[in-house]
Every structure is written in structure tokens, then in C-alpha cells.
Amino acid sequence: MMELTRKGDYAIRGIIYLASQPPNKISLLSEIATAVDVPQTFLAKIFQQFSKTGIVKSFRGTGGGFLLAGPPEDITLLQVVEAVEGPILPNRCVLKPGECERDLTCTVHPVWRQVQQQVRGLLGNITLKELTTK
Amino acid sequence: MMELTRKGDYAIRGIIYLASQPPNKISLLSEIATAVDVPQTFLAKIFQQFSKTGIVKSFRGTGGGFLLAGPPEDITLLQVVEAVEGPILPNRCVLKPGECERDLTCTVHPVWRQVQQQVRGLLGNITLKELTTK
DNA sequence: TGGCAAAAGACTTGTCAAGTCCTGTTACCT
DNA sequence: AGGTAACAGGACTTGACAAGTCTTTTGCCA
């Protein structure tokens, strides 16, 4: 359980590639896809989500491509993962207080919240910089 | 992401019900299913897995049913979850060293291992006793 | 040995991951 | 302006797996 989807995996590979390029060097989608070995059309979807959430900047037309929106040390693994996988929720009842009808009786609730916080904390502390400087 | 399946959710509900029964009181599957509001046939599958992994004892025939295999303070949430959901693996490459062909180059690897350990540690520290003594 | 209850396996249904494909939109270049 | 280079977005396909259901078998007890 708790598995990252392939999309999440691809997303991480792709953005690490971007982060390891020279600053301000625009990368083509085709180039990234080949480099990290992911179907280009699928990677396109992923980078569209990156673009929407603002961790990547995109440019169209000739000379276009993708660029990291900020310095690698400002982008965390948490941002990357949540951009494509959605929020980290060990159990759907964690989010909204009213969701779980057995809310008050549910003794497991606080445990899931703890798990969520731990994982978010961990991923939030890892930046792209640390993932590139091998 | 990282969501527990409904099966896992049901499993927890079911075993907490068992744990909150008087010691040595055998519970019928039908009784548990009604109490925790889960389809009986589905809960049956779950308890079969419990039985196989040994956290629950089962008895057939008249007067049969289910019993916690040990005291509630000896059974952890981790055991319960892994019994029905399989091992906690944030990424498939975490387990076997050879699985990931980009093994050596993969800088994310240690992060997933950390996540795995944190979550397992958390869940492993919660026992059924703590979940019943509200 | 009859009936009660769990075990086991085959089957169904629906959802979602993992792509593909096609068309649109924007930007540059001549 | 027209053509081409690239990303954006939507619709669609396929396969796997979650979530059950149904039926038969096995074991136990009275």
C-alpha cells in the first residue's frame, strides 16, 4: 500500500532532469521524455500540471519548452508529488471533519493525521537541489 | 495519494470491534459485519486473511466465530493494515536492491525508504488496546 | 448425520491508472 | 501574412485492480 503511481514516478524523474540542467536552459518536452524514458504524450500531461501549479514555466512556439519556475532549492519533493498525485491523504476521512460519520467515535482518525503530517514533513524538507547534487 | 483502500478501512473497523469485546467471547462474522456496517461476504475475505496471518483465531461450526489471537496490547495497527493491504511500500523500487535499474543514480530512493520507515514506525506503535480504550 | 459457520474459489462490476490521438492555441521566423 | 514549431486541452482506449457477490467445500458440534 501507500504506493506512488507511475505518474508520480515519471513526474519526479522529469523535474529532476529539468533541475539538473544549466539555469535558464529551456528544455524540449521531447528531449526530457527521451532522457528520462517516459512516453512523451504522457509526460506532456504531467508537465501541464506542473505548469498549472506554477513549479515550471512553459513557452510555446519555436525555441519553446520548459524551465524550472524557481531555483531548485526552493522546490520541494512534496510540491512535485502533490502537483500530480493530489494531496497526501492516508484516509479520506482525514480531511474534512464531517466526512466520516463515525467521526467522534473513530479512534484511528488521529493516527492517520499523524501519518499525513509525518510524510508531508519529510517530503517537504527535500528540495530538488538535494536530489540533483548527487 | 497514499490512500488506504476500503478493504483496509473495513479491516480496522472489524478488528477494533473484536478487540472491544470481552476477552474469550467468540464473535460471529454476521454479528461483526452488522456492527461495523460492512458487507458480510466482503468482511469474510478480510477475516480469512487475518486468520492466515495469525492475528485472529477462527472456529467453525456451531458456536464458531472469531477471536482475537492475542491480547489487544500485542496487536499493532501495522499488523492489521499489512495483513490485508500488503507491505507498506511508497515506491516499488524500495524493496529489492536490483528492482530499479536506475538504482545507483536514483537520489530519491533513500527518501522513500525514510517515508516507509516513518510510517511503519508510527503504525507499529499503535496497539489495538489504544484504539479501543477511548 | 444434519445443520451451522468459516474457507475457498470463481465470477461480476465499476473505477481508475496509464496511455494514445486529435485538434486547438500561441509564438516565432521569413 | 503564412507556415512551422512547440505546448494545451479534450476525448478516447485499454488493462488492472478494487469491491463485491455467489456457490461450493470443509470442518465442527450436538
Short mmCIF file of C-alpha atoms (C1' of nucleotides) in Angstrom, two decimals:
data_model
loop_
_atom_site.label_atom_id
_atom_site.label_comp_id
_atom_site.label_asym_id
_atom_site.label_seq_id
_atom_site.Cartn_x
_atom_site.Cartn_y
_atom_site.Cartn_z
CA MET A 1 0.00 0.00 0.00
CA MET A 2 0.84 3.71 0.02
CA GLU A 3 2.29 3.36 -3.43
CA LEU A 4 3.28 6.18 -5.67
CA THR A 5 1.67 5.86 -9.08
CA ARG A 6 3.76 5.67 -12.21
CA LYS A 7 2.69 9.18 -13.00
CA GLY A 8 4.24 10.39 -9.78
CA ASP A 9 7.38 8.50 -10.53
CA TYR A 10 7.62 9.98 -14.02
CA ALA A 11 6.95 13.42 -12.62
CA ILE A 12 9.88 13.19 -10.27
CA ARG A 13 12.21 11.90 -12.94
CA GLY A 14 11.18 14.66 -15.29
CA ILE A 15 11.58 17.51 -12.89
CA ILE A 16 14.91 16.24 -11.63
CA TYR A 17 16.10 16.28 -15.20
CA LEU A 18 14.98 19.86 -15.52
CA ALA A 19 16.62 20.79 -12.26
CA SER A 20 19.91 19.32 -13.32
CA GLN A 21 20.08 21.39 -16.48
CA PRO A 22 22.07 24.63 -16.57
CA PRO A 23 19.99 27.55 -15.24
CA ASN A 24 17.81 29.24 -17.85
CA LYS A 25 18.35 26.48 -20.33
CA ILE A 26 15.00 25.72 -21.87
CA SER A 27 14.34 22.01 -22.39
CA LEU A 28 12.09 20.50 -25.00
CA LEU A 29 9.46 18.03 -23.90
CA SER A 30 10.79 15.55 -26.44
CA GLU A 31 14.25 15.94 -25.00
CA ILE A 32 13.09 15.33 -21.43
CA ALA A 33 10.93 12.38 -22.43
CA THR A 34 13.82 10.69 -24.14
CA ALA A 35 16.23 11.41 -21.34
CA VAL A 36 14.08 10.02 -18.54
CA ASP A 37 12.49 7.28 -20.66
CA VAL A 38 8.83 8.20 -20.41
CA PRO A 39 6.22 8.29 -23.22
CA GLN A 40 6.21 11.86 -24.45
CA THR A 41 2.45 12.25 -24.67
CA PHE A 42 2.07 11.10 -21.10
CA LEU A 43 4.86 13.32 -19.85
CA ALA A 44 3.11 16.19 -21.58
CA LYS A 45 0.12 15.79 -19.25
CA ILE A 46 2.39 15.78 -16.26
CA PHE A 47 4.18 18.93 -17.27
CA GLN A 48 0.89 20.63 -17.96
CA GLN A 49 0.02 20.06 -14.34
CA PHE A 50 3.40 21.34 -13.29
CA SER A 51 2.78 24.41 -15.35
CA LYS A 52 -0.63 24.99 -13.79
CA THR A 53 0.63 24.71 -10.26
CA GLY A 54 3.47 27.02 -11.13
CA ILE A 55 6.54 24.97 -10.39
CA VAL A 56 7.51 25.06 -14.04
CA LYS A 57 7.30 27.72 -16.72
CA SER A 58 6.37 26.82 -20.29
CA PHE A 59 6.99 28.57 -23.59
CA ARG A 60 5.32 27.83 -26.87
CA GLY A 61 6.47 28.03 -30.42
CA THR A 62 9.92 27.87 -31.85
CA GLY A 63 12.53 27.93 -29.13
CA GLY A 64 9.88 26.99 -26.62
CA GLY A 65 9.98 24.35 -23.96
CA PHE A 66 10.13 24.12 -20.19
CA LEU A 67 12.04 25.84 -17.46
CA LEU A 68 12.04 25.43 -13.71
CA ALA A 69 9.97 28.27 -12.25
CA GLY A 70 12.41 28.88 -9.42
CA PRO A 71 15.79 27.80 -8.10
CA PRO A 72 16.00 24.06 -7.33
CA GLU A 73 16.48 24.72 -3.63
CA ASP A 74 13.04 26.35 -3.49
CA ILE A 75 11.07 23.44 -4.94
CA THR A 76 10.29 20.55 -2.65
CA LEU A 77 9.51 16.95 -3.42
CA LEU A 78 6.18 17.48 -1.69
CA GLN A 79 5.22 20.14 -4.21
CA VAL A 80 6.17 17.89 -7.08
CA VAL A 81 4.29 14.87 -5.79
CA GLU A 82 1.18 16.75 -4.77
CA ALA A 83 1.10 18.57 -8.09
CA VAL A 84 0.40 15.36 -9.95
CA GLU A 85 -0.96 12.99 -7.33
CA GLY A 86 -3.14 15.34 -5.37
CA PRO A 87 -2.92 15.88 -1.63
CA ILE A 88 -1.44 13.23 0.61
CA LEU A 89 -4.36 11.62 2.41
CA PRO A 90 -3.84 8.26 4.13
CA ASN A 91 -7.59 8.04 4.61
CA ARG A 92 -10.31 10.15 3.02
CA CYS A 93 -11.77 10.91 6.42
CA VAL A 94 -8.65 12.84 7.39
CA LEU A 95 -9.52 15.98 5.54
CA LYS A 96 -12.98 17.20 6.39
CA PRO A 97 -14.28 16.93 9.94
CA GLY A 98 -17.77 15.96 8.80
CA GLU A 99 -16.81 13.44 6.12
CA CYS A 100 -16.60 10.47 8.44
CA GLU A 101 -19.99 9.82 10.01
CA ARG A 102 -18.33 7.86 12.79
CA ASP A 103 -16.21 10.91 13.38
CA LEU A 104 -16.36 11.20 17.12
CA THR A 105 -16.07 7.51 17.78
CA CYS A 106 -13.22 6.95 15.35
CA THR A 107 -10.10 6.46 17.42
CA VAL A 108 -7.95 5.80 14.38
CA HIS A 109 -8.53 9.25 12.98
CA PRO A 110 -5.66 10.96 14.86
CA VAL A 111 -3.29 8.25 13.75
CA TRP A 112 -3.91 8.97 10.09
CA ARG A 113 -3.49 12.63 10.69
CA GLN A 114 -0.13 11.91 12.26
CA VAL A 115 0.92 9.77 9.33
CA GLN A 116 -0.09 12.50 6.94
CA GLN A 117 1.88 15.12 8.81
CA GLN A 118 4.98 12.98 9.07
CA VAL A 119 5.05 12.20 5.39
CA ARG A 120 4.35 15.76 4.36
CA GLY A 121 7.07 16.93 6.68
CA LEU A 122 9.58 14.56 5.23
CA LEU A 123 8.83 15.28 1.60
CA GLY A 124 8.56 18.98 2.29
CA ASN A 125 12.12 19.05 3.54
CA ILE A 126 13.64 17.56 0.42
CA THR A 127 14.40 20.06 -2.32
CA LEU A 128 15.31 19.46 -5.91
CA LYS A 129 18.77 20.74 -5.16
CA GLU A 130 19.42 17.84 -2.82
CA LEU A 131 18.12 15.43 -5.40
CA THR A 132 20.41 16.64 -8.15
CA THR A 133 23.67 17.23 -6.30
CA LYS A 134 24.48 13.59 -6.09
CA MET B 1 -2.31 9.69 -2.77
CA MET B 2 -1.19 7.20 -0.13
CA GLU B 3 -4.79 6.22 0.44
CA LEU B 4 -5.94 3.29 2.43
CA THR B 5 -8.34 1.13 0.45
CA ARG B 6 -11.82 0.45 1.69
CA LYS B 7 -10.70 -3.06 2.49
CA GLY B 8 -8.12 -1.69 4.87
CA ASP B 9 -10.68 0.57 6.43
CA TYR B 10 -13.12 -2.29 6.94
CA ALA B 11 -10.36 -4.43 8.36
CA ILE B 12 -9.57 -1.89 11.02
CA ARG B 13 -13.19 -1.41 11.94
CA GLY B 14 -13.70 -5.14 12.21
CA ILE B 15 -10.72 -5.88 14.35
CA ILE B 16 -11.40 -2.98 16.67
CA TYR B 17 -14.85 -4.40 17.22
CA LEU B 18 -13.30 -7.74 18.10
CA ALA B 19 -10.80 -6.11 20.41
CA SER B 20 -13.51 -4.27 22.27
CA GLN B 21 -15.43 -7.44 23.05
CA PRO B 22 -14.98 -9.17 26.39
CA PRO B 23 -11.94 -11.50 26.34
CA ASN B 24 -12.66 -15.00 25.06
CA LYS B 25 -16.04 -14.00 23.73
CA ILE B 26 -16.37 -15.54 20.29
CA SER B 27 -17.99 -13.25 17.73
CA LEU B 28 -19.91 -14.34 14.68
CA LEU B 29 -18.97 -12.88 11.33
CA SER B 30 -22.57 -11.82 10.83
CA GLU B 31 -22.51 -10.03 14.14
CA ILE B 32 -19.31 -8.15 13.33
CA ALA B 33 -20.49 -7.25 9.85
CA THR B 34 -23.68 -5.75 11.17
CA ALA B 35 -21.94 -3.90 13.97
CA VAL B 36 -19.34 -2.20 11.80
CA ASP B 37 -21.59 -1.84 8.77
CA VAL B 38 -19.65 -3.81 6.18
CA PRO B 39 -20.99 -6.37 3.66
CA GLN B 40 -20.64 -9.71 5.34
CA THR B 41 -19.24 -11.59 2.34
CA PHE B 42 -16.57 -8.99 1.91
CA LEU B 43 -15.68 -8.95 5.57
CA ALA B 44 -15.36 -12.71 5.35
CA LYS B 45 -12.44 -12.34 2.95
CA ILE B 46 -10.78 -9.89 5.26
CA PHE B 47 -11.07 -12.12 8.28
CA GLN B 48 -9.75 -15.04 6.28
CA GLN B 49 -6.60 -13.04 5.76
CA PHE B 50 -6.48 -12.15 9.43
CA SER B 51 -6.80 -15.80 10.22
CA LYS B 52 -3.98 -16.75 7.86
CA THR B 53 -1.57 -14.20 9.26
CA GLY B 54 -2.49 -15.32 12.74
CA ILE B 55 -3.82 -12.19 14.37
CA VAL B 56 -7.22 -13.80 14.72
CA LYS B 57 -8.35 -17.31 15.58
CA SER B 58 -11.35 -18.85 13.83
CA PHE B 59 -13.69 -21.67 14.78
CA ARG B 60 -16.11 -23.43 12.50
CA GLY B 61 -19.47 -24.96 13.08
CA THR B 62 -22.00 -24.33 15.76
CA GLY B 63 -20.68 -21.97 18.38
CA GLY B 64 -17.94 -20.94 15.97
CA GLY B 65 -16.77 -17.50 15.04
CA PHE B 66 -13.74 -15.30 15.58
CA LEU B 67 -11.50 -14.44 18.46
CA LEU B 68 -8.51 -12.15 18.77
CA ALA B 69 -5.40 -14.35 18.73
CA GLY B 70 -3.70 -12.38 21.46
CA PRO B 71 -4.27 -9.55 23.91
CA PRO B 72 -5.17 -6.22 22.25
CA GLU B 73 -1.98 -4.62 23.52
CA ASP B 74 0.07 -7.09 21.49
CA ILE B 75 -1.52 -6.41 18.12
CA THR B 76 -0.44 -3.30 16.26
CA LEU B 77 -2.19 -1.28 13.63
CA LEU B 78 0.71 -2.06 11.34
CA GLN B 79 -0.01 -5.77 11.56
CA VAL B 80 -3.65 -5.21 10.80
CA VAL B 81 -3.03 -2.97 7.82
CA GLU B 82 -0.26 -5.06 6.31
CA ALA B 83 -2.32 -8.21 6.74
CA VAL B 84 -4.87 -7.01 4.23
CA GLU B 85 -3.07 -4.36 2.21
CA GLY B 86 0.31 -5.97 1.85
CA PRO B 87 3.59 -4.35 2.84
CA ILE B 88 3.91 -0.59 3.03
CA LEU B 89 5.90 0.45 0.00
CA PRO B 90 5.85 4.09 -1.10
CA ASN B 91 7.59 3.06 -4.29
CA ARG B 92 8.09 -0.43 -5.68
CA CYS B 93 11.80 0.19 -6.05
CA VAL B 94 12.19 0.45 -2.29
CA LEU B 95 12.14 -3.23 -1.63
CA LYS B 96 14.66 -5.08 -3.76
CA PRO B 97 18.04 -3.56 -4.47
CA GLY B 98 18.02 -4.76 -8.08
CA GLU B 99 14.45 -3.85 -8.95
CA CYS B 100 15.18 -0.31 -10.02
CA GLU B 101 17.53 -0.31 -13.00
CA ARG B 102 18.47 3.29 -12.26
CA ASP B 103 19.35 2.12 -8.79
CA LEU B 104 22.67 3.80 -8.27
CA THR B 105 21.70 7.03 -9.88
CA CYS B 106 18.35 7.30 -8.11
CA THR B 107 18.72 10.00 -5.50
CA VAL B 108 15.09 9.72 -4.44
CA HIS B 109 15.46 6.16 -3.29
CA PRO B 110 16.61 6.96 0.26
CA VAL B 111 13.72 9.37 0.69
CA TRP B 112 11.15 6.66 0.02
CA ARG B 113 12.90 4.34 2.38
CA GLN B 114 12.70 7.03 5.05
CA VAL B 115 8.99 7.52 4.41
CA GLN B 116 8.42 3.81 4.65
CA GLN B 117 10.26 3.55 7.95
CA GLN B 118 8.47 6.52 9.46
CA VAL B 119 5.05 5.22 8.60
CA ARG B 120 5.82 1.70 9.71
CA GLY B 121 7.21 3.07 12.94
CA LEU B 122 4.12 5.09 13.61
CA LEU B 123 1.64 2.36 12.87
CA GLY B 124 3.74 -0.21 14.66
CA ASN B 125 3.48 1.77 17.85
CA ILE B 126 -0.28 1.87 17.95
CA THR B 127 -1.89 -1.18 19.50
CA LEU B 128 -5.50 -2.27 19.46
CA LYS B 129 -5.68 -1.51 23.14
CA GLU B 130 -5.07 2.17 22.50
CA LEU B 131 -7.70 2.14 19.80
CA THR B 132 -10.39 0.66 21.98
CA THR B 133 -9.83 2.45 25.27
CA LYS B 134 -11.42 5.59 24.11
"C1'" DT C 1 -25.59 -37.32 10.40
"C1'" DG C 2 -27.74 -32.87 9.95
"C1'" DG C 3 -27.09 -28.37 10.21
"C1'" DC C 4 -24.14 -24.42 11.40
"C1'" DA C 5 -20.35 -21.47 10.37
"C1'" DA C 6 -15.96 -20.38 8.30
"C1'" DA C 7 -12.80 -21.36 3.94
"C1'" DA C 8 -12.08 -21.14 -0.73
"C1'" DG C 9 -12.63 -20.22 -5.44
"C1'" DA C 10 -14.95 -18.45 -9.45
"C1'" DC C 11 -17.28 -14.75 -11.13
"C1'" DT C 12 -19.06 -9.72 -11.79
"C1'" DT C 13 -18.94 -4.83 -11.93
"C1'" DG C 14 -17.05 -0.29 -11.76
"C1'" DT C 15 -13.41 2.74 -11.29
"C1'" DC C 16 -9.11 4.49 -12.23
"C1'" DA C 17 -4.30 4.27 -13.87
"C1'" DA C 18 -1.79 4.68 -17.96
"C1'" DG C 19 -1.64 5.83 -22.10
"C1'" DT C 20 -2.94 7.43 -27.18
"C1'" DC C 21 -4.76 10.59 -30.55
"C1'" DC C 22 -6.51 14.64 -32.42
"C1'" DT C 23 -7.39 19.33 -32.53
"C1'" DG C 24 -6.54 23.92 -30.83
"C1'" DT C 25 -3.60 27.76 -29.40
"C1'" DT C 26 0.36 30.53 -29.18
"C1'" DA C 27 4.74 32.17 -30.62
"C1'" DC C 28 8.44 32.77 -33.62
"C1'" DC C 29 10.56 33.31 -38.27
"C1'" DT C 30 10.81 34.50 -43.00
"C1'" DA D 1 0.66 37.11 -43.68
"C1'" DG D 2 1.77 32.23 -43.75
"C1'" DG D 3 4.00 28.38 -42.19
"C1'" DT D 4 6.03 25.83 -38.83
"C1'" DA D 5 7.43 24.75 -34.04
"C1'" DA D 6 6.10 23.73 -29.73
"C1'" DC D 7 2.84 23.36 -25.67
"C1'" DA D 8 -2.52 22.99 -24.15
"C1'" DG D 9 -6.61 20.52 -23.83
"C1'" DG D 10 -10.12 17.25 -24.68
"C1'" DA D 11 -11.88 12.79 -25.99
"C1'" DC D 12 -10.96 8.23 -26.21
"C1'" DT D 13 -8.92 3.30 -25.26
"C1'" DT D 14 -7.15 -0.44 -22.67
"C1'" DG D 15 -5.97 -3.17 -18.70
"C1'" DA D 16 -5.61 -3.86 -13.99
"C1'" DC D 17 -7.36 -3.92 -9.75
"C1'" DA D 18 -10.75 -2.58 -6.02
"C1'" DA D 19 -15.00 -4.03 -4.25
"C1'" DG D 20 -18.11 -7.07 -4.00
"C1'" DT D 21 -21.29 -11.40 -4.95
"C1'" DC D 22 -22.32 -16.33 -5.45
"C1'" DT D 23 -21.59 -21.06 -4.92
"C1'" DT D 24 -19.35 -24.99 -3.19
"C1'" DT D 25 -16.46 -27.23 0.13
"C1'" DT D 26 -14.61 -28.25 4.58
"C1'" DG D 27 -14.73 -28.76 9.39
"C1'" DC D 28 -17.12 -28.92 13.83
"C1'" DC D 29 -20.57 -29.97 17.24
"C1'" DA D 30 -24.86 -31.84 19.05
#
